[in-house]
Coordinates of C-alpha atoms and ligand atoms in Angstrom, one line a residue:
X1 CA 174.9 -31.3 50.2
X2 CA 176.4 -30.0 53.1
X3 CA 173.8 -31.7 56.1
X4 CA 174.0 -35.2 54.9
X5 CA 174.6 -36.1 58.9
X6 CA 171.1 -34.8 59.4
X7 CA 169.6 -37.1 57.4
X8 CA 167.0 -40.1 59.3
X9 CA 168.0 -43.6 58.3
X10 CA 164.8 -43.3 56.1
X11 CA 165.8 -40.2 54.4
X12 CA 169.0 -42.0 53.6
X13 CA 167.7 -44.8 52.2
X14 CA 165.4 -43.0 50.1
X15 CA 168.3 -40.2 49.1
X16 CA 170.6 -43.3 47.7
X17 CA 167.7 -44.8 45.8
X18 CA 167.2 -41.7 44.1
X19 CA 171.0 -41.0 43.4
X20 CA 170.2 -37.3 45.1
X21 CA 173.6 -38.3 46.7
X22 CA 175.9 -41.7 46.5
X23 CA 177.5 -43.9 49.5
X24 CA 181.0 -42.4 48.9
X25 CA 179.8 -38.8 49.0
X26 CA 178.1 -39.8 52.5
X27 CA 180.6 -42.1 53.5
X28 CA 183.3 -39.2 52.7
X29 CA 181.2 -36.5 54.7
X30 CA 180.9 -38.6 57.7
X31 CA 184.5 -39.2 57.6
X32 CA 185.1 -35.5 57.5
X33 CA 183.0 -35.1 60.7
X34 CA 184.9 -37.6 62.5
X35 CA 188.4 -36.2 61.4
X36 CA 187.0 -32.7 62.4
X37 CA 185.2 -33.0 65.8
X38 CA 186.3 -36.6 67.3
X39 CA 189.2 -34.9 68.7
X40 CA 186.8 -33.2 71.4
X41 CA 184.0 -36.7 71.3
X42 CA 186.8 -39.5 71.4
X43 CA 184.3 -42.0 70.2
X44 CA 186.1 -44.0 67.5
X45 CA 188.6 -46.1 69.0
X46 CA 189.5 -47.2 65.3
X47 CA 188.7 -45.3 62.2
X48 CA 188.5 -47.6 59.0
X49 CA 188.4 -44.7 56.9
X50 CA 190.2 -46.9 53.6
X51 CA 187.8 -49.8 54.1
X52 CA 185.0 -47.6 54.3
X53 CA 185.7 -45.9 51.0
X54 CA 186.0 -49.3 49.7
X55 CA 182.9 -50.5 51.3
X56 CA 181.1 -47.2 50.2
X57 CA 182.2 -47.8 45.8
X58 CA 181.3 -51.5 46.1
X59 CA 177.3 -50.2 47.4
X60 CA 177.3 -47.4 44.8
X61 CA 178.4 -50.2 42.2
X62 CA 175.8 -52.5 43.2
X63 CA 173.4 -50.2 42.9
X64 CA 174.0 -49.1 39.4
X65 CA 174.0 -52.4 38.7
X66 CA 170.1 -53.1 40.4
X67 CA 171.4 -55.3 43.2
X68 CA 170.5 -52.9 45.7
X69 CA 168.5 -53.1 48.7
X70 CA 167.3 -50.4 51.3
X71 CA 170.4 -49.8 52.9
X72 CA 173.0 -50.3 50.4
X73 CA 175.5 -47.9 50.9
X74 CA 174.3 -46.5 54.7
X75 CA 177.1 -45.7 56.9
X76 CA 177.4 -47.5 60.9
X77 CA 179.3 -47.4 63.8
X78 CA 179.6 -51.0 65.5
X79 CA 180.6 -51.0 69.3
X80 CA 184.1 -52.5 69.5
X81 CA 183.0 -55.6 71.2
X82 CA 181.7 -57.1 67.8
X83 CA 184.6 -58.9 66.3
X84 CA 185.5 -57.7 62.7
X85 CA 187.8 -59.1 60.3
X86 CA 190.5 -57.8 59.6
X87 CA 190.4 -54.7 61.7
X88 CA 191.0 -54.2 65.5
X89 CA 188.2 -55.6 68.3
X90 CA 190.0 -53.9 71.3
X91 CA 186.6 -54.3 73.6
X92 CA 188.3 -51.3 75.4
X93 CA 190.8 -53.9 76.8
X94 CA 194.5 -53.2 77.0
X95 CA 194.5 -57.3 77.3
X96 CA 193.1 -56.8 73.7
X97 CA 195.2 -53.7 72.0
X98 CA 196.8 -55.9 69.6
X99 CA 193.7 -58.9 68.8
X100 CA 192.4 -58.6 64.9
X101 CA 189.7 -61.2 64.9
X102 CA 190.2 -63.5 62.0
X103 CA 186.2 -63.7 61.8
X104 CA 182.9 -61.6 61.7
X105 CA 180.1 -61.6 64.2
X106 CA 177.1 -62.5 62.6
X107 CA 175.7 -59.0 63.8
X108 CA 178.9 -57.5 61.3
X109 CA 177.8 -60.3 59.1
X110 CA 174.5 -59.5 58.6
X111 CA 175.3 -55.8 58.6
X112 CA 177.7 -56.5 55.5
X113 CA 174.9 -58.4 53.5
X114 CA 172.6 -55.5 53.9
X115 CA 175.4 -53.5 52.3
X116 CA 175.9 -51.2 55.7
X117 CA 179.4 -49.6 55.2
X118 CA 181.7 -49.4 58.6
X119 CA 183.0 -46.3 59.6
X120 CA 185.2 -47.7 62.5
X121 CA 185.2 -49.3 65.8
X122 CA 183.5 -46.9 68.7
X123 CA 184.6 -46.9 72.8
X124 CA 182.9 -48.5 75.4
X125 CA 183.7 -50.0 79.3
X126 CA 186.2 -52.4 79.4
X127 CA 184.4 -55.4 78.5
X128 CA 181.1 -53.8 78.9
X129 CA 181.6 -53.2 82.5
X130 CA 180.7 -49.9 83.6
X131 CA 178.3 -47.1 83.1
X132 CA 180.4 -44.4 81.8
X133 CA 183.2 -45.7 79.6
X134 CA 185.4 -44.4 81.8
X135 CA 186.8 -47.7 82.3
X136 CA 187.8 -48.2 78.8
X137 CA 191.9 -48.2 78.5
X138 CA 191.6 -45.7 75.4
X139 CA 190.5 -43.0 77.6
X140 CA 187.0 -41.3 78.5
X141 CA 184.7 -40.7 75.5
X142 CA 182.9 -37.3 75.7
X143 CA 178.9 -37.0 76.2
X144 CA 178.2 -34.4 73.3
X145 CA 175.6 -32.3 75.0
X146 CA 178.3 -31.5 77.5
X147 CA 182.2 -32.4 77.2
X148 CA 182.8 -32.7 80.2
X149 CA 180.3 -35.1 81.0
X150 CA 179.9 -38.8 80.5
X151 CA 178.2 -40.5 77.7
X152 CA 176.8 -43.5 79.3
X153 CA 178.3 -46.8 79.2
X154 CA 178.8 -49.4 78.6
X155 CA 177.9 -48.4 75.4
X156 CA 179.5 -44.9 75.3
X157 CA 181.1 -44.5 72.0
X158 CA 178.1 -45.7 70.2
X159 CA 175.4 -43.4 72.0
X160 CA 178.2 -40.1 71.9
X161 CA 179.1 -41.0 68.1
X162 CA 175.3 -41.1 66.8
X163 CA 174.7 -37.8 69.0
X164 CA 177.7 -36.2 67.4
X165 CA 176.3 -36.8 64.0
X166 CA 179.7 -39.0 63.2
X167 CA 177.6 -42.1 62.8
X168 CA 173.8 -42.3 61.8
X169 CA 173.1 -45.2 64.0
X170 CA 175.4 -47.5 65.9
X171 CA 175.2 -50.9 67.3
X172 CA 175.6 -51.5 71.3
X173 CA 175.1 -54.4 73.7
X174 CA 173.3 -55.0 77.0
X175 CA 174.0 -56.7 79.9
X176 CA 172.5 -54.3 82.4
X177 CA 172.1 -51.0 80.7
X178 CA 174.6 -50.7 78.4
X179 CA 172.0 -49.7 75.7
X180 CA 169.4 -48.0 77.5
X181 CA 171.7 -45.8 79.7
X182 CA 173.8 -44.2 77.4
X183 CA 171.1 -43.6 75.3
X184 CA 169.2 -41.8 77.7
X185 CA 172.7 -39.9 79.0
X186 CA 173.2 -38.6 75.4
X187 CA 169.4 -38.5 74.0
X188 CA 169.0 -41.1 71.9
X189 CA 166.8 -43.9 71.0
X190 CA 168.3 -47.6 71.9
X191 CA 166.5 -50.8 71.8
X192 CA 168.0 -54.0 74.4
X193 CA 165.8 -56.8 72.5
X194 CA 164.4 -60.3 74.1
X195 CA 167.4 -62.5 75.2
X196 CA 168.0 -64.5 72.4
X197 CA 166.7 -62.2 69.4
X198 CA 170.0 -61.2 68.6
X199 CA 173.0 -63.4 67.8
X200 CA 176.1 -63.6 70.3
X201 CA 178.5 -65.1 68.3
X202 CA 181.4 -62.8 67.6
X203 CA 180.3 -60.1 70.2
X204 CA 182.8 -61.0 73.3
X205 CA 181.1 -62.1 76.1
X206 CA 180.9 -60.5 79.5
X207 CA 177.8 -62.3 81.0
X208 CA 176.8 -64.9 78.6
X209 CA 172.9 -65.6 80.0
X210 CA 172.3 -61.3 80.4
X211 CA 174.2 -60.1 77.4
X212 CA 171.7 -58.9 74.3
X213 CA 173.0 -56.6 71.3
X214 CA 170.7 -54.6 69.7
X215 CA 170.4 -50.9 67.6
X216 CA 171.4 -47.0 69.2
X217 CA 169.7 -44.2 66.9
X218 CA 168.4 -40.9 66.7
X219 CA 164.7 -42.3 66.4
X220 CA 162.7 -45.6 67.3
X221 CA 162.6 -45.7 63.2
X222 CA 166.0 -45.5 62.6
X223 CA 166.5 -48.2 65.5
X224 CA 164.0 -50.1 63.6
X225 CA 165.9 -50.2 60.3
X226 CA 168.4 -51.4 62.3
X227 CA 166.6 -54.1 63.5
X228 CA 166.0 -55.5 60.3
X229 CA 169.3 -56.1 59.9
X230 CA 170.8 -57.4 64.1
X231 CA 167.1 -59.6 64.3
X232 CA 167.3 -63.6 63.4
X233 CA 168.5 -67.1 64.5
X234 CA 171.9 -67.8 64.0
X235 CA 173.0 -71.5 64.0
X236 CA 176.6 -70.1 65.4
X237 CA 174.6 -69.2 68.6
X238 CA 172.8 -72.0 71.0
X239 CA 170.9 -69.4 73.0
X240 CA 169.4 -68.0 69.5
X241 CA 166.1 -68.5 69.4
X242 CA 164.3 -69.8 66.3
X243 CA 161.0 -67.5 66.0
X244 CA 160.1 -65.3 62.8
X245 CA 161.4 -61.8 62.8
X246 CA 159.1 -59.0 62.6
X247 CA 159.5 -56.6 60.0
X248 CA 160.2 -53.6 62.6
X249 CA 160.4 -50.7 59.8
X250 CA 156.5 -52.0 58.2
X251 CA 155.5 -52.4 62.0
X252 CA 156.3 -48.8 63.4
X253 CA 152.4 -48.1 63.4
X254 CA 151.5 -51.4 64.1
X255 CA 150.3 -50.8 67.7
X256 CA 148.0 -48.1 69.3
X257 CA 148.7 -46.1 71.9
X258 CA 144.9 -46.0 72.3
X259 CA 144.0 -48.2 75.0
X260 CA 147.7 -49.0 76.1
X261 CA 147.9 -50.2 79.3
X262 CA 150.8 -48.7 81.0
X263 CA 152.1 -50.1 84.3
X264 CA 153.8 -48.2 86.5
X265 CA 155.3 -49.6 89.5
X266 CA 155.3 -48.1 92.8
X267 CA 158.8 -49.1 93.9
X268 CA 160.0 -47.6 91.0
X269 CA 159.5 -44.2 91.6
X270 CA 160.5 -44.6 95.2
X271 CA 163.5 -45.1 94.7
X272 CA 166.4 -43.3 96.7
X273 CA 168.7 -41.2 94.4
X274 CA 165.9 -40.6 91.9
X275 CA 166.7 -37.0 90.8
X276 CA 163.9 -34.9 91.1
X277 CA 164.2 -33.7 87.5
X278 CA 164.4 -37.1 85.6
X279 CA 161.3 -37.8 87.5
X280 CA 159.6 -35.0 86.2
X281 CA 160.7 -35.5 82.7
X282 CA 159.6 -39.2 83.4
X283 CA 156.1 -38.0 84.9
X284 CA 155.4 -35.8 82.2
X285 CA 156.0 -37.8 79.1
X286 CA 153.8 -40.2 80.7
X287 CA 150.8 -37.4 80.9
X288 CA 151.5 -37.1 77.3
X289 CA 151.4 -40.9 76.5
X290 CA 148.1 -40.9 78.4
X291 CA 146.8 -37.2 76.1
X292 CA 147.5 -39.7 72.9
X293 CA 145.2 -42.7 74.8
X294 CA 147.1 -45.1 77.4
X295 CA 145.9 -45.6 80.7
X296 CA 148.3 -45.8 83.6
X297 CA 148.2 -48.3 85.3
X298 CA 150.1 -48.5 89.2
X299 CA 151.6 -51.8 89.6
X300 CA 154.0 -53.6 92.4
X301 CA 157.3 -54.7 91.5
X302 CA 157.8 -56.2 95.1
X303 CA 161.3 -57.3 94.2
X304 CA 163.1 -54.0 93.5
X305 CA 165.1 -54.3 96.1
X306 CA 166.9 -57.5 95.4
X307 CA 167.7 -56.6 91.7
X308 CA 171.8 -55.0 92.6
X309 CA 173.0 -57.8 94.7
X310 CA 171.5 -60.5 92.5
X311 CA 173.0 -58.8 89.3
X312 CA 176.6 -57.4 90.8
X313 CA 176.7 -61.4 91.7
X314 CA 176.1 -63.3 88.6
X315 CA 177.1 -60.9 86.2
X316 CA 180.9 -61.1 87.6
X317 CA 180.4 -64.8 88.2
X318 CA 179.3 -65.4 84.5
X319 CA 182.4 -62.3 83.7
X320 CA 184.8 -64.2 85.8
X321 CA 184.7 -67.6 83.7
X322 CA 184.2 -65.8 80.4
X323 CA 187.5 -64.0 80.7
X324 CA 189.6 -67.1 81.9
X325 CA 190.4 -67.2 78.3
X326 CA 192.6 -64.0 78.2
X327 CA 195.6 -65.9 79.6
X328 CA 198.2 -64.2 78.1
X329 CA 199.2 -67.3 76.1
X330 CA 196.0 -67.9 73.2
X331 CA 195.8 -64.5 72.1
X332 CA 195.9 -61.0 73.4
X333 CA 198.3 -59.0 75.8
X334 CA 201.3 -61.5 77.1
X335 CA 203.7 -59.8 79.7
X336 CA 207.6 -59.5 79.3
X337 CA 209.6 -62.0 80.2
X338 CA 207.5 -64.6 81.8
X339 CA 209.6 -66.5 84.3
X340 CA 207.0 -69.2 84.4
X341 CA 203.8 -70.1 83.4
X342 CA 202.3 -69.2 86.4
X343 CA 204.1 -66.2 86.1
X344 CA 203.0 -65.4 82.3
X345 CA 199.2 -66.1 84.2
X346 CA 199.8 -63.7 86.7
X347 CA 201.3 -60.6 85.2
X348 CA 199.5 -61.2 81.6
X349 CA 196.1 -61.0 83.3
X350 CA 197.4 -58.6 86.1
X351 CA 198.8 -56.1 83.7
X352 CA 195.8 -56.4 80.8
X353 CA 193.5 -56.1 82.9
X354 CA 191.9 -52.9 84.5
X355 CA 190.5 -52.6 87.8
X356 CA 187.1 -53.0 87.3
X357 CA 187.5 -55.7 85.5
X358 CA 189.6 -57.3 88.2
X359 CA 187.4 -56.4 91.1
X360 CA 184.9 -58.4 89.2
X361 CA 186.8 -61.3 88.4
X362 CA 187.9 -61.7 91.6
X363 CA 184.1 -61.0 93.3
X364 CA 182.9 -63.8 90.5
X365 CA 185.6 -66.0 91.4
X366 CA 185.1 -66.0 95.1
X367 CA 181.1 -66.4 94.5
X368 CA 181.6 -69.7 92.6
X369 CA 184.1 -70.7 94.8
X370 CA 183.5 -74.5 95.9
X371 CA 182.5 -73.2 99.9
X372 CA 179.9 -70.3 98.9
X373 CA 178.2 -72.1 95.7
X374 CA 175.3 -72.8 97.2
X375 CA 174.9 -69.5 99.5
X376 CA 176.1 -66.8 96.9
X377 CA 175.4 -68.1 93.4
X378 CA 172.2 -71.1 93.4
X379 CA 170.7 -68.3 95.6
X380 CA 171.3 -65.6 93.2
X381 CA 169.7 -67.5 90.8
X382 CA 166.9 -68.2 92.6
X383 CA 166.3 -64.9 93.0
X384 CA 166.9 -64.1 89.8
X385 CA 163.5 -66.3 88.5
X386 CA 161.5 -64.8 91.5
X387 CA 162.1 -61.2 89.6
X388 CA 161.4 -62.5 86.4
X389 CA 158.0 -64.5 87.9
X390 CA 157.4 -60.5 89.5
X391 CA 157.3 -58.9 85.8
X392 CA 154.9 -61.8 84.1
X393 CA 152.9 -61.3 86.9
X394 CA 152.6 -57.5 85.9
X395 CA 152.7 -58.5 82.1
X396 CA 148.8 -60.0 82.9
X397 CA 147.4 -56.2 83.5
X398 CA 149.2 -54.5 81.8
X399 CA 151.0 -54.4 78.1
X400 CA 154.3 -52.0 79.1
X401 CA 156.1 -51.1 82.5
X402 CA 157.7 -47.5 82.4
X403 CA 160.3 -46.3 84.2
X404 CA 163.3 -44.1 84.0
X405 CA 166.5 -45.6 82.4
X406 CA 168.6 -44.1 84.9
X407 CA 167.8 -42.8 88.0
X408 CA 170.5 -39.7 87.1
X409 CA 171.5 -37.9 84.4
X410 CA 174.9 -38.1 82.6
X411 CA 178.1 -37.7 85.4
X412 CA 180.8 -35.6 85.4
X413 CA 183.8 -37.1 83.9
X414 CA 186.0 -38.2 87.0
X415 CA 183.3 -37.8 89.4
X416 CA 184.7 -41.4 90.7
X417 CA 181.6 -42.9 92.4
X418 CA 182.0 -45.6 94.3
X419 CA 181.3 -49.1 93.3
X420 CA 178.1 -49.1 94.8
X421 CA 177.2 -45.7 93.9
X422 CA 177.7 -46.8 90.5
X423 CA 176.0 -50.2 90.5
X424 CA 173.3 -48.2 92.6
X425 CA 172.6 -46.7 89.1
X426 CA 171.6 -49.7 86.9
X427 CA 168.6 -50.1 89.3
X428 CA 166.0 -49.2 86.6
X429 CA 168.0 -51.3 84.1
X430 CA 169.2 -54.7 85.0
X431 CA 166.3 -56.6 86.0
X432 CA 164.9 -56.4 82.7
X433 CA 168.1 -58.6 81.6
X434 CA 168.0 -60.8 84.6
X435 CA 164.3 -61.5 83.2
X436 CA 165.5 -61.8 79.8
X437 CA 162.9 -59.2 78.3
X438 CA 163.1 -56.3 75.8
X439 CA 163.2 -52.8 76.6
X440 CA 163.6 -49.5 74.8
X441 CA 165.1 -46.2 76.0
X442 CA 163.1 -42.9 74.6
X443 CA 164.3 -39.3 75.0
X444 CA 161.7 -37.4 77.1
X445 CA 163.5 -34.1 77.6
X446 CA 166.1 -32.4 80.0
X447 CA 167.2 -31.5 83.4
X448 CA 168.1 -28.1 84.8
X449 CA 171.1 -28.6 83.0
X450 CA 170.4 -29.6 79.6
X451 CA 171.4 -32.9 80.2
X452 CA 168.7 -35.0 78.0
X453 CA 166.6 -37.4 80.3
X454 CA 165.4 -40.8 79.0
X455 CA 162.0 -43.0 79.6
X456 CA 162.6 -46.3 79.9
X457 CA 159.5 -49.0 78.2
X458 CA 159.9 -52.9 78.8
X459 CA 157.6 -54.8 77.1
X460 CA 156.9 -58.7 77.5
X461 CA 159.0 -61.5 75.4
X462 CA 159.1 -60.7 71.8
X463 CA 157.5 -57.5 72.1
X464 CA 160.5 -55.4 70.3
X465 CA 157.5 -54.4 67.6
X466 CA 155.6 -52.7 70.2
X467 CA 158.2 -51.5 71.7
X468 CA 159.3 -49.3 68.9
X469 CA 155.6 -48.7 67.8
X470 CA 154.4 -47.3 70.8
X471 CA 158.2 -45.1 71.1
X472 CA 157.3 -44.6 66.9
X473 CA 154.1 -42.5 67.7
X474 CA 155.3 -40.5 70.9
X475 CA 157.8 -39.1 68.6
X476 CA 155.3 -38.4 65.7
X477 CA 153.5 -36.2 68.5
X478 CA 156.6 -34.9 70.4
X479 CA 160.1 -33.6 68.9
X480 CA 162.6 -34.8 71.6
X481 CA 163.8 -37.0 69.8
X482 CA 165.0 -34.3 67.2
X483 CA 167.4 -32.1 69.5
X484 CA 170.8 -32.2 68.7
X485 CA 173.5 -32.1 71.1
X486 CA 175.7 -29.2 71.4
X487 CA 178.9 -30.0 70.0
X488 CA 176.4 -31.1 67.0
X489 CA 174.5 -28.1 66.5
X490 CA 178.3 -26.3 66.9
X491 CA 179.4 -28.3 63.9
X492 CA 176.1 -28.2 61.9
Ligands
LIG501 N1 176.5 -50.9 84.2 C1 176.3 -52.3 84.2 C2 177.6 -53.1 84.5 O1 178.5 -52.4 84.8 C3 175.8 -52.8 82.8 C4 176.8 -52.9 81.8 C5 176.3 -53.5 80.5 O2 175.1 -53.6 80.3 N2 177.2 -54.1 79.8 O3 177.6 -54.3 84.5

């Protein structure tokens, strides 16, 4: 079989169970993929080709021996912030070049008891911040529908590996975007669930009360497989929340587009910067929602505007204690010759560190700063609960809100916006984190420059079932979602 990397998660699953193929024959094709065409992507930051094989024999030996469940043997990509034994979790860091975690997250965890074998570690923003994995100190990964383009971050590598074919689905996190933008920069499906639905423990934390993992695919199915497996309390993590999980794969068709009420706020399409093609794109898959049954529904979002400065001030806050740890002395990067603890402090963090992840420690540090508290901070946050108050206001008409994921397609590589350029970006993104909802990014098409365009759905509080329903049936009636990027359709 030589187009095993075209394969849905489904097809997989059922391919294994019938022995039409075994993990290490998958396992060994994706590996050939990776050897042969990451050169161009740069997605993997660490292959764990050996481990893999391993990984791959022990599924196929489980499943001779009946112990097998769906997706025994199914080959992943985790996003190198999730700690894994044994192997490297570089979280695009210098700080953290030489860190093997002696632990799992539970998402790697959980991955492992569902028999999911791990084809390496994939690149993403220095500690998640960023929209373009630029900032990563391994080097820029490619966006496959155009080299010389960005794939999105923070969440690059996942979103450009899974678009490559060098990974069938990928895991990512969210604390602004860093799903939903890369999968709409390299057209791909990517579900940011409810704050809470997914364990933190073992993913390394950027902005603890915002940051959500969740699933990067081809297809709102293959996310849901996914799902499955990321979904469920976990006593390691206080912010967990103990609610049943939905069975995502046996929901996909659990909710009708018929009679869908769609909410579409004004601001939203007001917005300066909004390219005139991703609008379009946006516009039109709405019409077609609307041909299978939803009404639109215009709605005010009357705090648009405030949702930048709140997040560029608590998510560097929250960034700027979480990262206190990499001192230089625990774990991590230490500089040369330290003449003093201060010293050790200073150049460690100084030298580990990249610049946008300085800039925001140092912006975080000054907002929590005893003198500006009150003014910068307690008034974020109270901002912050007036923009969540603003969406369960619109939840009570309507059942989704759509927007864009990004107001842009994918960059240039090296374009070199400007911080506020950049954060100008996450617009369409980071309120739905500052609100603590879900939110799905579906592939709706592409700009004059076949550059794929994503539609953004946020749903209300434990709504990740809808979420992928309603994405589920759009692509039963549309085949965006089915394009393959170029370097992919090169390499068929
Ligand atoms: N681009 C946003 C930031 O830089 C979001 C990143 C993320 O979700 N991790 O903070």
């Amino acid at each position: 079989m030589t187009d095993l990397h075209r394969l849905s998660i489904r097809e997989l699953t059922e391919g294994l169970a019938s022995a039409n193929f075994s993990s290490r024959e998958l396992t060994e094709h994706y590996l050939k993929r990776i050897a042969k065409i990451d050169t161009q992507v740069k997605s993997y930051v660490t292959v764990t080709a050996e481990q893999a094989l391993d990984e791959a024999d022990a599924a196929d030996a489980l499943r001779k021996a009946g112990g097998a469940t769906a997706l025994t043997g199914v080959p992943i990509a985790h996003k190198d912030i999730f700690c894994t034994h044994g192997i490297k979790t570089t979280a695009g860091s210098k700080i953290l070049d030489n860190f093997i975690s002696p632990y799992d997250a539970t998402v790697v965890a959980k991955g492992k008891t569902a028999g999911l074998v791990t084809l390496g570690k994939v690149n993403m923003d220095e500690f998640a911040m960023g929209s373009t994995s630029e900032s990563s100190y391994f080097g820029a990964t490619a966006n496959p529908w155009a080299l010389d383009h960005v794939p999105g971050g923070s969440s690059g590598g996942s979103a450009a590996a899974v678009a490559a074919d060098l990974a069938p689905f990928a895991t990512g996190t969210d604390t602004g975007g860093s799903i939903r933008q890369p999968a709409s920069f390299c057209g791909l499906t990517g579900l940011k669930p409810t704050y809470g639905r997914v364990s933190r423990f073992g993913m390394i934390a950027y902005a603890s009360s915002l940051d959500q993992g969740g699933p990067m695919a081809r297809s709102a199915e293959d996310c849901a497989y996914l799902m499955n497996v990321m979904a469920g309390h976990d006593a390691k993590d206080s912010t967990s929340v103990e609610k049943d999980v939905d069975n995502y794969v046996a929901n996909l068709n659990g909710t009708s587009v018929k009679g869908l009420r769609i909410g579409i706020p004004k601001q939203y399409f007001n917005v300066a910067g909004l390219d005139a093609d991703v609008k379009a794109r946006v516009e039109e898959s709405l019409k077609k929602l609307e041909e299978m049954g939803a009404t639109l529904v215009e709605i005010d979002l009357n705090m648009t505007d405030a949702y930048v400065p709140t997040y560029y001030l608590i998510a560097p806050a929250e960034a700027s204690s979480n990262l206190q740890r990499f001192d230089g002395v625990r774990y991590g990067y230490r500089c040369e010759n330290p003449v003093d603890l201060m010293d050790l402090y200073k150049r460690s963090r100084s030298e580990g560190f990249g610049k946008e992840v300085q800039q925001r420690i140092l912006i975080g540090t000054y907002a929590l700063s005893a003198g500006y508290y009150d003014a910068y901070y307690v008034k974020a946050q109270k901002v912050r609960r007036l923009i969540q108050q603003d969406f369960l206001k619109a939840f009570e008409s309507v059942d989704v809100i759509a927007a864009p994921a990004a107001p842009t397609t994918a960059y240039k590589i090296g374009a070199n916006l400007s911080p506020v350029e950049m954060y100008l970006g996450d617009i369409y993104t980071i309120a739905v984190n500052l609100a603590g909802l879900p939110a799905i990014n579906a592939p709706v098409g592409f700009d004059k420059d076949n550059l794929p365009v994503g539609l953004q759905l946020i749903g209300n509080y434990w709504s990740e079932s809808q979420l992928l329903s309603v994405v589920h049936q759009y692509q039963q009636a549309t085949d965006w979602h089915t394009k393959r990027a170029v370097i992919a359709e090169e390499n068929a």
